[in-house]
């Protein structure tokens, strides 16, 4: 493909690519977009064939029992991974499923899910092979995202005594994926949103999962929390 790009033939172009390549790229992009429109039509037709009342029921409102906080990676969609349907899982996703107590986006989703939708389970779902976690283990600058990845570097620092003993890079990255999920579960438990909910409810649990993209299965890290008893005296509010 490199021979298609010719920076000398069209120096006036702001993209510095040939007109032929520009046309090809535009066509490919158009096709990708059209596939989305076609996919939507197929989804509607399929859903209506299964249940003619499907969208009327969806439009009537949502009553999800689960909040999913997962990675933005395109390979780990909440509904598909859990075999659930639209309306069953409230979803928040960001790079490397990080829960930061100053992130108004995450906090708004958490507050709405816990206090309005009254979800019963909050699941932090990481995944092996997470690009965000792997990038956080390195020393390369990626730009703006470096600020976000700092949160994962902090997780590494907290657990460096364990991680530094793992010599295999892939295994060390996989363990950091798990530890990152565990720390984010802990971060959720530390929020006043969760702690206040636990003062009023006994049916709210926070869980930590890792998805193995290679098999499709999730691993429950067995760090589920349903009270602030073990939060430690400085975090219990
Ligand atoms: Zn990821």
Short mmCIF file of C-alpha atoms and ligand atoms in Angstrom, two decimals:
data_model
loop_
_atom_site.label_atom_id
_atom_site.label_comp_id
_atom_site.label_asym_id
_atom_site.label_seq_id
_atom_site.Cartn_x
_atom_site.Cartn_y
_atom_site.Cartn_z
CA UNK A 1 0.00 0.00 0.00
CA UNK A 2 2.88 2.37 0.61
CA UNK A 3 3.42 2.88 -3.13
CA UNK A 4 -0.09 4.35 -3.47
CA UNK A 5 0.84 7.19 -1.17
CA UNK A 6 2.96 9.64 -3.08
CA UNK A 7 3.80 12.76 -1.22
CA UNK A 8 5.44 14.32 -4.29
CA UNK A 9 2.69 14.01 -6.90
CA UNK A 10 0.14 16.20 -5.16
CA UNK A 11 1.98 18.60 -2.86
CA UNK A 12 -0.95 21.03 -2.80
CA UNK A 13 -3.24 18.46 -1.18
CA UNK A 14 -3.52 19.02 2.57
CA UNK A 15 -3.46 15.22 2.99
CA UNK A 16 -0.57 14.73 0.59
CA UNK A 17 -2.18 11.71 -1.10
CA UNK A 18 -2.94 10.97 -4.73
CA UNK A 19 -6.46 11.70 -6.10
CA UNK A 20 -6.79 7.97 -6.86
CA UNK A 21 -6.06 7.00 -3.28
CA UNK A 22 -8.39 9.73 -1.99
CA UNK A 23 -11.21 8.33 -4.15
CA UNK A 24 -10.51 4.77 -2.99
CA UNK A 25 -10.44 5.78 0.68
CA UNK A 26 -13.70 7.72 0.32
CA UNK A 27 -15.37 4.75 -1.36
CA UNK A 28 -14.22 2.36 1.37
CA UNK A 29 -15.43 4.74 4.07
CA UNK A 30 -18.80 5.09 2.31
CA UNK A 31 -19.16 1.31 2.19
CA UNK A 32 -18.39 0.97 5.89
CA UNK A 33 -21.04 3.58 6.68
CA UNK A 34 -23.61 1.94 4.40
CA UNK A 35 -23.02 -1.40 6.15
CA UNK A 36 -24.18 0.24 9.39
CA UNK A 37 -27.41 1.46 7.80
CA UNK A 38 -28.00 -1.96 6.22
CA UNK A 39 -27.16 -3.67 9.50
CA UNK A 40 -29.73 -1.53 11.30
CA UNK A 41 -32.44 -2.43 8.78
CA UNK A 42 -31.62 -6.12 9.19
CA UNK A 43 -31.70 -5.76 13.00
CA UNK A 44 -35.15 -4.15 12.89
CA UNK A 45 -36.54 -6.76 10.51
CA UNK A 46 -35.08 -9.64 12.53
CA UNK A 47 -36.40 -8.24 15.81
CA UNK A 48 -39.89 -7.67 14.39
CA UNK A 49 -39.95 -11.15 12.90
CA UNK A 50 -39.28 -12.58 16.38
CA UNK A 51 -41.72 -10.26 18.14
CA UNK A 52 -43.91 -7.76 16.27
CA UNK A 53 -44.29 -5.79 19.51
CA UNK A 54 -40.54 -5.70 20.26
CA UNK A 55 -39.89 -1.98 19.76
CA UNK A 56 -43.17 -0.93 21.39
CA UNK A 57 -42.03 -2.77 24.52
CA UNK A 58 -38.54 -1.22 24.37
CA UNK A 59 -39.99 2.26 23.92
CA UNK A 60 -42.16 1.82 27.03
CA UNK A 61 -39.09 2.11 29.29
CA UNK A 62 -36.08 0.32 30.72
CA UNK A 63 -35.64 -1.71 33.87
CA UNK A 64 -32.06 -3.02 33.78
CA UNK A 65 -30.81 -4.93 36.82
CA UNK A 66 -27.16 -4.54 35.90
CA UNK A 67 -24.68 -1.71 35.36
CA UNK A 68 -21.72 -2.73 33.20
CA UNK A 69 -18.55 -0.66 33.37
CA UNK A 70 -16.33 -2.06 30.66
CA UNK A 71 -13.52 -1.26 28.27
CA UNK A 72 -14.27 0.71 25.09
CA UNK A 73 -12.54 -2.06 23.09
CA UNK A 74 -14.82 -3.07 20.21
CA UNK A 75 -14.43 -6.78 21.05
CA UNK A 76 -16.15 -6.69 24.45
CA UNK A 77 -19.75 -5.52 23.98
CA UNK A 78 -21.76 -5.97 27.20
CA UNK A 79 -24.91 -7.49 25.72
CA UNK A 80 -23.19 -9.99 23.46
CA UNK A 81 -20.72 -11.12 26.13
CA UNK A 82 -23.50 -11.73 28.67
CA UNK A 83 -26.15 -13.00 26.28
CA UNK A 84 -28.52 -10.20 27.28
CA UNK A 85 -30.86 -8.10 25.20
CA UNK A 86 -31.34 -4.35 24.77
CA UNK A 87 -32.98 -3.03 27.94
CA UNK A 88 -31.26 -5.48 30.28
CA UNK A 89 -27.85 -3.87 30.91
CA UNK A 90 -27.05 -0.20 31.59
CA UNK A 91 -23.62 0.45 30.12
CA UNK A 92 -20.66 2.75 30.65
CA UNK A 93 -17.43 2.13 28.78
CA UNK A 94 -14.08 3.86 28.64
CA UNK A 95 -10.50 2.94 27.83
CA UNK A 96 -9.40 0.15 30.20
CA UNK A 97 -12.60 0.29 32.33
CA UNK A 98 -11.20 2.84 34.76
CA UNK A 99 -13.36 4.25 37.59
CA UNK A 100 -12.01 7.60 38.69
CA UNK A 101 -13.74 9.44 41.52
CA UNK A 102 -13.45 12.78 39.66
CA UNK A 103 -14.93 11.46 36.39
CA UNK A 104 -18.34 13.16 36.21
CA UNK A 105 -19.37 10.97 33.29
CA UNK A 106 -18.80 7.72 35.19
CA UNK A 107 -20.24 9.14 38.43
CA UNK A 108 -23.39 10.33 36.64
CA UNK A 109 -23.93 6.90 35.11
CA UNK A 110 -23.27 5.23 38.47
CA UNK A 111 -25.61 7.57 40.35
CA UNK A 112 -28.42 7.14 37.86
CA UNK A 113 -28.00 3.37 37.70
CA UNK A 114 -27.88 2.92 41.48
CA UNK A 115 -30.33 5.55 42.69
CA UNK A 116 -32.87 5.81 39.87
CA UNK A 117 -32.75 2.49 38.02
CA UNK A 118 -31.92 0.64 41.28
CA UNK A 119 -29.64 -1.88 39.59
CA UNK A 120 -28.72 -4.90 41.72
CA UNK A 121 -25.28 -5.59 40.25
CA UNK A 122 -22.46 -3.35 39.09
CA UNK A 123 -19.86 -5.22 37.07
CA UNK A 124 -16.42 -3.85 36.27
CA UNK A 125 -15.37 -5.84 33.21
CA UNK A 126 -11.79 -5.79 31.99
CA UNK A 127 -10.33 -8.05 29.34
CA UNK A 128 -7.05 -9.81 28.63
CA UNK A 129 -5.05 -8.19 25.85
CA UNK A 130 -6.34 -4.75 26.82
CA UNK A 131 -4.46 -2.18 24.71
CA UNK A 132 -4.90 0.49 27.37
CA UNK A 133 -3.32 -1.68 30.06
CA UNK A 134 -0.48 -2.79 27.78
CA UNK A 135 0.21 0.84 26.80
CA UNK A 136 0.25 1.82 30.48
CA UNK A 137 3.01 -0.74 31.08
CA UNK A 138 5.28 0.90 28.53
CA UNK A 139 7.30 4.09 28.37
CA UNK A 140 6.03 5.45 25.07
CA UNK A 141 4.03 8.68 24.83
CA UNK A 142 0.66 8.38 23.09
CA UNK A 143 -0.55 11.94 23.60
CA UNK A 144 -3.67 12.98 25.49
CA UNK A 145 -4.46 9.41 26.50
CA UNK A 146 -1.31 9.30 28.63
CA UNK A 147 -3.22 11.26 31.28
CA UNK A 148 -5.90 8.57 31.40
CA UNK A 149 -3.38 5.72 31.37
CA UNK A 150 -1.70 7.27 34.41
CA UNK A 151 -4.49 5.77 36.51
CA UNK A 152 -3.36 2.31 35.39
CA UNK A 153 0.28 3.14 36.00
CA UNK A 154 -0.79 3.99 39.56
CA UNK A 155 -2.36 0.53 39.85
CA UNK A 156 0.97 -0.92 38.67
CA UNK A 157 2.82 1.05 41.35
CA UNK A 158 0.47 -0.27 44.04
CA UNK A 159 1.18 -3.85 42.96
CA UNK A 160 4.71 -3.54 41.57
CA UNK A 161 6.07 -6.00 44.17
CA UNK A 162 3.92 -8.74 42.59
CA UNK A 163 4.03 -7.61 38.97
CA UNK A 164 7.79 -7.12 38.76
CA UNK A 165 8.29 -10.79 39.68
CA UNK A 166 6.39 -11.92 36.55
CA UNK A 167 9.02 -12.18 33.81
CA UNK A 168 6.70 -13.01 30.90
CA UNK A 169 5.34 -9.77 29.41
CA UNK A 170 1.99 -11.25 28.42
CA UNK A 171 1.41 -12.85 31.82
CA UNK A 172 2.41 -9.62 33.56
CA UNK A 173 -0.05 -7.67 31.38
CA UNK A 174 -2.81 -10.20 32.10
CA UNK A 175 -2.22 -9.91 35.82
CA UNK A 176 -2.29 -6.10 35.59
CA UNK A 177 -5.62 -6.40 33.76
CA UNK A 178 -6.94 -8.38 36.77
CA UNK A 179 -5.43 -6.03 39.36
CA UNK A 180 -6.80 -3.03 37.47
CA UNK A 181 -10.32 -4.48 37.65
CA UNK A 182 -9.89 -5.20 41.38
CA UNK A 183 -8.73 -1.63 42.04
CA UNK A 184 -11.65 -0.20 40.04
CA UNK A 185 -14.10 -2.32 42.06
CA UNK A 186 -12.48 -0.85 45.16
CA UNK A 187 -12.73 2.66 43.67
CA UNK A 188 -16.47 2.19 43.11
CA UNK A 189 -16.93 0.98 46.69
CA UNK A 190 -15.20 4.14 47.94
CA UNK A 191 -17.72 6.46 46.25
CA UNK A 192 -20.41 8.05 48.40
CA UNK A 193 -22.93 6.85 45.80
CA UNK A 194 -22.25 3.20 46.60
CA UNK A 195 -21.65 3.69 50.33
CA UNK A 196 -24.90 5.63 50.78
CA UNK A 197 -26.80 3.02 48.78
CA UNK A 198 -25.45 0.27 51.05
CA UNK A 199 -26.82 2.13 54.07
CA UNK A 200 -30.31 1.76 52.60
CA UNK A 201 -30.15 -1.45 50.57
CA UNK A 202 -28.92 -5.00 50.96
CA UNK A 203 -29.36 -5.98 47.32
CA UNK A 204 -26.53 -4.08 45.66
CA UNK A 205 -23.31 -5.88 44.78
CA UNK A 206 -20.16 -4.75 42.96
CA UNK A 207 -18.27 -7.42 40.98
CA UNK A 208 -14.99 -7.69 39.08
CA UNK A 209 -14.72 -9.71 35.88
CA UNK A 210 -12.13 -10.30 33.19
CA UNK A 211 -13.17 -11.38 29.72
CA UNK A 212 -10.89 -13.77 27.87
CA UNK A 213 -11.32 -12.63 24.28
CA UNK A 214 -9.58 -15.80 23.10
CA UNK A 215 -12.32 -18.05 24.54
CA UNK A 216 -15.23 -15.67 25.03
CA UNK A 217 -15.63 -16.74 28.66
CA UNK A 218 -15.61 -14.33 31.61
CA UNK A 219 -13.58 -14.97 34.74
CA UNK A 220 -15.21 -13.84 37.98
CA UNK A 221 -12.32 -12.49 40.05
CA UNK A 222 -14.28 -13.25 43.26
CA UNK A 223 -13.90 -9.75 44.63
CA UNK A 224 -17.63 -9.03 44.94
CA UNK A 225 -18.54 -6.45 47.60
CA UNK A 226 -21.90 -5.71 49.19
CA UNK A 227 -20.96 -3.53 52.17
CA UNK A 228 -18.40 -0.95 53.25
CA UNK A 229 -17.21 -3.10 56.17
CA UNK A 230 -13.77 -3.82 54.69
CA UNK A 231 -13.14 -0.44 53.07
CA UNK A 232 -10.69 0.73 55.71
CA UNK A 233 -11.21 3.57 58.14
CA UNK A 234 -10.14 6.42 55.88
CA UNK A 235 -12.45 5.39 53.05
CA UNK A 236 -15.58 4.44 54.99
CA UNK A 237 -17.88 7.47 54.98
ZN1 LIG B 1 -9.33 -2.73 26.78
#
